Amino acid sequence: QVQVVESGGGVVQAGGSLRLSCTVSGLTFDDYAIGWFRQPPGKEREGVSCIRYDGSLTYYADSAKGRFTISRDNAKNTLYLEMNSLKPEDTAMYYCAAARVRWSWSCGVGAFSYWGQGTQVTVSS
């Protein structure tokens, strides 16, 4: 049984930073692409950043470029998202998800099969 568990969310002031973590068990972590997604209140879930199974390729949504950094530690079955210069519009539930493929060029929600319960990020102005 695959389990995906996110942590690290919280409340932060605009301009602040947070580091999200995600641990995955029940699958061969270093065989699959994995990514971060978010769903603001009343909006659809969207891809924020994804990383190839070996860490050699990354994708960032335009909203994340220059502010967020994705990384993975395959030895620890853990994914990270370092978020800097946070803005109120970054407020959302953040989800970690693993795909059944090694890479997803689009970082689209539909390409990812295993999802966590999410961790809330709230950025106050």
mmCIF file with all atom_site columns, C-alpha atoms in Angstrom:
data_model
loop_
_atom_site.group_PDB
_atom_site.id
_atom_site.type_symbol
_atom_site.label_atom_id
_atom_site.label_alt_id
_atom_site.label_comp_id
_atom_site.label_asym_id
_atom_site.label_entity_id
_atom_site.label_seq_id
_atom_site.pdbx_PDB_ins_code
_atom_site.Cartn_x
_atom_site.Cartn_y
_atom_site.Cartn_z
_atom_site.occupancy
_atom_site.B_iso_or_equiv
_atom_site.pdbx_formal_charge
_atom_site.auth_seq_id
_atom_site.auth_comp_id
_atom_site.auth_asym_id
_atom_site.auth_atom_id
_atom_site.pdbx_PDB_model_num
ATOM 1   C CA . GLN A 1 1   ? 0.000   0.000  0.000   1.00 0.00 ? 1   GLN A CA 1
ATOM 2   C CA . VAL A 1 2   ? 1.419   3.338  -1.055  1.00 0.00 ? 2   VAL A CA 1
ATOM 3   C CA . GLN A 1 3   ? 1.446   6.064  1.556   1.00 0.00 ? 3   GLN A CA 1
ATOM 4   C CA . VAL A 1 4   ? 2.256   9.707  0.859   1.00 0.00 ? 4   VAL A CA 1
ATOM 5   C CA . VAL A 1 5   ? 2.610   12.061 3.814   1.00 0.00 ? 5   VAL A CA 1
ATOM 6   C CA . GLU A 1 6   ? 3.230   15.798 3.579   1.00 0.00 ? 6   GLU A CA 1
ATOM 7   C CA . SER A 1 7   ? 4.461   18.065 6.349   1.00 0.00 ? 7   SER A CA 1
ATOM 8   C CA . GLY A 1 8   ? 5.834   21.538 6.874   1.00 0.00 ? 8   GLY A CA 1
ATOM 9   C CA . GLY A 1 9   ? 2.872   23.726 6.106   1.00 0.00 ? 9   GLY A CA 1
ATOM 10  C CA . GLY A 1 10  ? 1.845   26.609 8.328   1.00 0.00 ? 10  GLY A CA 1
ATOM 11  C CA . VAL A 1 11  ? 1.068   30.285 8.571   1.00 0.00 ? 11  VAL A CA 1
ATOM 12  C CA . VAL A 1 12  ? 3.705   32.734 7.426   1.00 0.00 ? 12  VAL A CA 1
ATOM 13  C CA . GLN A 1 13  ? 3.828   36.412 6.630   1.00 0.00 ? 13  GLN A CA 1
ATOM 14  C CA . ALA A 1 14  ? 4.295   37.626 3.084   1.00 0.00 ? 14  ALA A CA 1
ATOM 15  C CA . GLY A 1 15  ? 7.961   37.535 2.159   1.00 0.00 ? 15  GLY A CA 1
ATOM 16  C CA . GLY A 1 16  ? 8.622   34.623 4.461   1.00 0.00 ? 16  GLY A CA 1
ATOM 17  C CA . SER A 1 17  ? 9.745   31.077 3.757   1.00 0.00 ? 17  SER A CA 1
ATOM 18  C CA . LEU A 1 18  ? 8.564   27.533 4.346   1.00 0.00 ? 18  LEU A CA 1
ATOM 19  C CA . ARG A 1 19  ? 9.986   24.136 3.582   1.00 0.00 ? 19  ARG A CA 1
ATOM 20  C CA . LEU A 1 20  ? 7.584   21.352 2.751   1.00 0.00 ? 20  LEU A CA 1
ATOM 21  C CA . SER A 1 21  ? 8.535   17.698 3.037   1.00 0.00 ? 21  SER A CA 1
ATOM 22  C CA . CYS A 1 22  ? 6.904   14.576 1.681   1.00 0.00 ? 22  CYS A CA 1
ATOM 23  C CA . THR A 1 23  ? 7.735   10.992 2.494   1.00 0.00 ? 23  THR A CA 1
ATOM 24  C CA . VAL A 1 24  ? 6.566   8.126  0.331   1.00 0.00 ? 24  VAL A CA 1
ATOM 25  C CA . SER A 1 25  ? 6.415   4.460  1.235   1.00 0.00 ? 25  SER A CA 1
ATOM 26  C CA . GLY A 1 26  ? 5.083   1.373  -0.464  1.00 0.00 ? 26  GLY A CA 1
ATOM 27  C CA . LEU A 1 27  ? 6.719   1.918  -3.830  1.00 0.00 ? 27  LEU A CA 1
ATOM 28  C CA . THR A 1 28  ? 10.201  2.111  -5.270  1.00 0.00 ? 28  THR A CA 1
ATOM 29  C CA . PHE A 1 29  ? 10.631  5.836  -4.695  1.00 0.00 ? 29  PHE A CA 1
ATOM 30  C CA . ASP A 1 30  ? 13.552  6.341  -7.046  1.00 0.00 ? 30  ASP A CA 1
ATOM 31  C CA . ASP A 1 31  ? 11.695  4.811  -10.002 1.00 0.00 ? 31  ASP A CA 1
ATOM 32  C CA . TYR A 1 32  ? 9.062   7.527  -10.298 1.00 0.00 ? 32  TYR A CA 1
ATOM 33  C CA . ALA A 1 33  ? 8.529   11.181 -10.930 1.00 0.00 ? 33  ALA A CA 1
ATOM 34  C CA . ILE A 1 34  ? 7.109   13.068 -8.012  1.00 0.00 ? 34  ILE A CA 1
ATOM 35  C CA . GLY A 1 35  ? 5.705   16.530 -7.603  1.00 0.00 ? 35  GLY A CA 1
ATOM 36  C CA . TRP A 1 36  ? 4.043   19.245 -5.609  1.00 0.00 ? 36  TRP A CA 1
ATOM 37  C CA . PHE A 1 37  ? 0.575   20.509 -6.394  1.00 0.00 ? 37  PHE A CA 1
ATOM 38  C CA . ARG A 1 38  ? -1.651  23.068 -4.770  1.00 0.00 ? 38  ARG A CA 1
ATOM 39  C CA . GLN A 1 39  ? -5.319  23.882 -4.586  1.00 0.00 ? 39  GLN A CA 1
ATOM 40  C CA . PRO A 1 40  ? -6.339  27.371 -3.519  1.00 0.00 ? 40  PRO A CA 1
ATOM 41  C CA . PRO A 1 41  ? -9.800  27.779 -2.005  1.00 0.00 ? 41  PRO A CA 1
ATOM 42  C CA . GLY A 1 42  ? -12.451 27.508 -4.690  1.00 0.00 ? 42  GLY A CA 1
ATOM 43  C CA . LYS A 1 43  ? -9.990  26.719 -7.448  1.00 0.00 ? 43  LYS A CA 1
ATOM 44  C CA . GLU A 1 44  ? -8.731  23.663 -9.258  1.00 0.00 ? 44  GLU A CA 1
ATOM 45  C CA . ARG A 1 45  ? -5.638  21.748 -8.247  1.00 0.00 ? 45  ARG A CA 1
ATOM 46  C CA . GLU A 1 46  ? -2.563  22.786 -10.217 1.00 0.00 ? 46  GLU A CA 1
ATOM 47  C CA . GLY A 1 47  ? 1.003   21.617 -10.653 1.00 0.00 ? 47  GLY A CA 1
ATOM 48  C CA . VAL A 1 48  ? 3.587   23.701 -8.820  1.00 0.00 ? 48  VAL A CA 1
ATOM 49  C CA . SER A 1 49  ? 6.783   21.753 -9.385  1.00 0.00 ? 49  SER A CA 1
ATOM 50  C CA . CYS A 1 50  ? 7.802   18.265 -10.456 1.00 0.00 ? 50  CYS A CA 1
ATOM 51  C CA . ILE A 1 51  ? 11.056  16.345 -10.485 1.00 0.00 ? 51  ILE A CA 1
ATOM 52  C CA . ARG A 1 52  ? 12.260  13.412 -12.542 1.00 0.00 ? 52  ARG A CA 1
ATOM 53  C CA . TYR A 1 53  ? 12.880  10.070 -10.863 1.00 0.00 ? 53  TYR A CA 1
ATOM 54  C CA . ASP A 1 54  ? 16.617  10.690 -10.695 1.00 0.00 ? 54  ASP A CA 1
ATOM 55  C CA . GLY A 1 55  ? 16.423  14.412 -9.985  1.00 0.00 ? 55  GLY A CA 1
ATOM 56  C CA . SER A 1 56  ? 17.960  15.330 -13.326 1.00 0.00 ? 56  SER A CA 1
ATOM 57  C CA . LEU A 1 57  ? 15.003  17.335 -14.599 1.00 0.00 ? 57  LEU A CA 1
ATOM 58  C CA . THR A 1 58  ? 12.629  19.728 -12.894 1.00 0.00 ? 58  THR A CA 1
ATOM 59  C CA . TYR A 1 59  ? 9.522   21.626 -13.854 1.00 0.00 ? 59  TYR A CA 1
ATOM 60  C CA . TYR A 1 60  ? 8.227   24.806 -12.259 1.00 0.00 ? 60  TYR A CA 1
ATOM 61  C CA . ALA A 1 61  ? 4.975   26.592 -12.847 1.00 0.00 ? 61  ALA A CA 1
ATOM 62  C CA . ASP A 1 62  ? 5.485   30.220 -13.803 1.00 0.00 ? 62  ASP A CA 1
ATOM 63  C CA . SER A 1 63  ? 4.193   31.253 -10.391 1.00 0.00 ? 63  SER A CA 1
ATOM 64  C CA . ALA A 1 64  ? 6.944   29.231 -8.707  1.00 0.00 ? 64  ALA A CA 1
ATOM 65  C CA . LYS A 1 65  ? 9.940   30.076 -10.867 1.00 0.00 ? 65  LYS A CA 1
ATOM 66  C CA . GLY A 1 66  ? 12.669  31.912 -9.029  1.00 0.00 ? 66  GLY A CA 1
ATOM 67  C CA . ARG A 1 67  ? 11.016  31.479 -5.631  1.00 0.00 ? 67  ARG A CA 1
ATOM 68  C CA . PHE A 1 68  ? 10.509  27.732 -5.109  1.00 0.00 ? 68  PHE A CA 1
ATOM 69  C CA . THR A 1 69  ? 13.056  24.926 -5.276  1.00 0.00 ? 69  THR A CA 1
ATOM 70  C CA . ILE A 1 70  ? 12.158  21.270 -5.527  1.00 0.00 ? 70  ILE A CA 1
ATOM 71  C CA . SER A 1 71  ? 14.540  18.519 -4.516  1.00 0.00 ? 71  SER A CA 1
ATOM 72  C CA . ARG A 1 72  ? 14.445  14.850 -3.638  1.00 0.00 ? 72  ARG A CA 1
ATOM 73  C CA . ASP A 1 73  ? 16.507  12.554 -1.471  1.00 0.00 ? 73  ASP A CA 1
ATOM 74  C CA . ASN A 1 74  ? 16.041  9.091  -2.879  1.00 0.00 ? 74  ASN A CA 1
ATOM 75  C CA . ALA A 1 75  ? 17.955  7.519  -0.014  1.00 0.00 ? 75  ALA A CA 1
ATOM 76  C CA . LYS A 1 76  ? 15.326  8.882  2.379   1.00 0.00 ? 76  LYS A CA 1
ATOM 77  C CA . ASN A 1 77  ? 12.284  8.484  0.097   1.00 0.00 ? 77  ASN A CA 1
ATOM 78  C CA . THR A 1 78  ? 11.642  12.161 0.663   1.00 0.00 ? 78  THR A CA 1
ATOM 79  C CA . LEU A 1 79  ? 10.666  15.094 -1.508  1.00 0.00 ? 79  LEU A CA 1
ATOM 80  C CA . TYR A 1 80  ? 11.142  18.727 -0.538  1.00 0.00 ? 80  TYR A CA 1
ATOM 81  C CA . LEU A 1 81  ? 9.838   22.095 -1.640  1.00 0.00 ? 81  LEU A CA 1
ATOM 82  C CA . GLU A 1 82  ? 11.697  25.153 -0.450  1.00 0.00 ? 82  GLU A CA 1
ATOM 83  C CA . MET A 1 83  ? 9.418   28.165 -0.788  1.00 0.00 ? 83  MET A CA 1
ATOM 84  C CA . ASN A 1 84  ? 10.810  31.674 -0.473  1.00 0.00 ? 84  ASN A CA 1
ATOM 85  C CA . SER A 1 85  ? 9.371   35.152 -0.938  1.00 0.00 ? 85  SER A CA 1
ATOM 86  C CA . LEU A 1 86  ? 5.924   33.805 -0.251  1.00 0.00 ? 86  LEU A CA 1
ATOM 87  C CA . LYS A 1 87  ? 2.914   35.801 -1.379  1.00 0.00 ? 87  LYS A CA 1
ATOM 88  C CA . PRO A 1 88  ? -0.704  35.780 -0.208  1.00 0.00 ? 88  PRO A CA 1
ATOM 89  C CA . GLU A 1 89  ? -1.648  34.179 -3.533  1.00 0.00 ? 89  GLU A CA 1
ATOM 90  C CA . ASP A 1 90  ? 0.469   31.165 -2.562  1.00 0.00 ? 90  ASP A CA 1
ATOM 91  C CA . THR A 1 91  ? -2.132  30.341 0.077   1.00 0.00 ? 91  THR A CA 1
ATOM 92  C CA . ALA A 1 92  ? -3.450  26.869 -0.695  1.00 0.00 ? 92  ALA A CA 1
ATOM 93  C CA . MET A 1 93  ? -3.507  23.253 0.335   1.00 0.00 ? 93  MET A CA 1
ATOM 94  C CA . TYR A 1 94  ? -0.286  21.749 -0.938  1.00 0.00 ? 94  TYR A CA 1
ATOM 95  C CA . TYR A 1 95  ? -0.226  18.134 -2.056  1.00 0.00 ? 95  TYR A CA 1
ATOM 96  C CA . CYS A 1 96  ? 2.576   15.743 -2.855  1.00 0.00 ? 96  CYS A CA 1
ATOM 97  C CA . ALA A 1 97  ? 2.001   13.084 -5.480  1.00 0.00 ? 97  ALA A CA 1
ATOM 98  C CA . ALA A 1 98  ? 3.935   10.297 -7.148  1.00 0.00 ? 98  ALA A CA 1
ATOM 99  C CA . ALA A 1 99  ? 3.500   9.238  -10.732 1.00 0.00 ? 99  ALA A CA 1
ATOM 100 C CA . ARG A 1 100 ? 3.759   5.805  -12.307 1.00 0.00 ? 100 ARG A CA 1
ATOM 101 C CA . VAL A 1 101 ? 6.194   7.183  -14.840 1.00 0.00 ? 101 VAL A CA 1
ATOM 102 C CA . ARG A 1 102 ? 9.724   8.461  -14.537 1.00 0.00 ? 102 ARG A CA 1
ATOM 103 C CA . TRP A 1 103 ? 8.980   11.948 -15.790 1.00 0.00 ? 103 TRP A CA 1
ATOM 104 C CA . SER A 1 104 ? 6.034   14.145 -16.639 1.00 0.00 ? 104 SER A CA 1
ATOM 105 C CA . TRP A 1 105 ? 6.843   17.060 -18.926 1.00 0.00 ? 105 TRP A CA 1
ATOM 106 C CA . SER A 1 106 ? 3.563   18.764 -18.121 1.00 0.00 ? 106 SER A CA 1
ATOM 107 C CA . CYS A 1 107 ? 3.523   18.166 -14.362 1.00 0.00 ? 107 CYS A CA 1
ATOM 108 C CA . GLY A 1 108 ? -0.188  17.639 -14.846 1.00 0.00 ? 108 GLY A CA 1
ATOM 109 C CA . VAL A 1 109 ? -2.501  16.381 -12.140 1.00 0.00 ? 109 VAL A CA 1
ATOM 110 C CA . GLY A 1 110 ? -3.705  13.528 -14.338 1.00 0.00 ? 110 GLY A CA 1
ATOM 111 C CA . ALA A 1 111 ? -0.244  11.979 -14.649 1.00 0.00 ? 111 ALA A CA 1
ATOM 112 C CA . PHE A 1 112 ? 0.081   11.379 -10.911 1.00 0.00 ? 112 PHE A CA 1
ATOM 113 C CA . SER A 1 113 ? -1.470  8.400  -9.185  1.00 0.00 ? 113 SER A CA 1
ATOM 114 C CA . TYR A 1 114 ? -0.562  8.453  -5.526  1.00 0.00 ? 114 TYR A CA 1
ATOM 115 C CA . TRP A 1 115 ? -1.589  11.447 -3.437  1.00 0.00 ? 115 TRP A CA 1
ATOM 116 C CA . GLY A 1 116 ? -1.133  12.618 0.101   1.00 0.00 ? 116 GLY A CA 1
ATOM 117 C CA . GLN A 1 117 ? -3.719  14.335 2.271   1.00 0.00 ? 117 GLN A CA 1
ATOM 118 C CA . GLY A 1 118 ? -2.119  17.723 1.885   1.00 0.00 ? 118 GLY A CA 1
ATOM 119 C CA . THR A 1 119 ? -0.583  20.360 4.122   1.00 0.00 ? 119 THR A CA 1
ATOM 120 C CA . GLN A 1 120 ? -2.037  23.843 4.428   1.00 0.00 ? 120 GLN A CA 1
ATOM 121 C CA . VAL A 1 121 ? 0.047   26.891 3.603   1.00 0.00 ? 121 VAL A CA 1
ATOM 122 C CA . THR A 1 122 ? -1.365  30.259 4.559   1.00 0.00 ? 122 THR A CA 1
ATOM 123 C CA . VAL A 1 123 ? 0.448   33.472 3.700   1.00 0.00 ? 123 VAL A CA 1
ATOM 124 C CA . SER A 1 124 ? -0.786  36.589 5.432   1.00 0.00 ? 124 SER A CA 1
ATOM 125 C CA . SER A 1 125 ? -0.349  40.065 3.982   1.00 0.00 ? 125 SER A CA 1
#
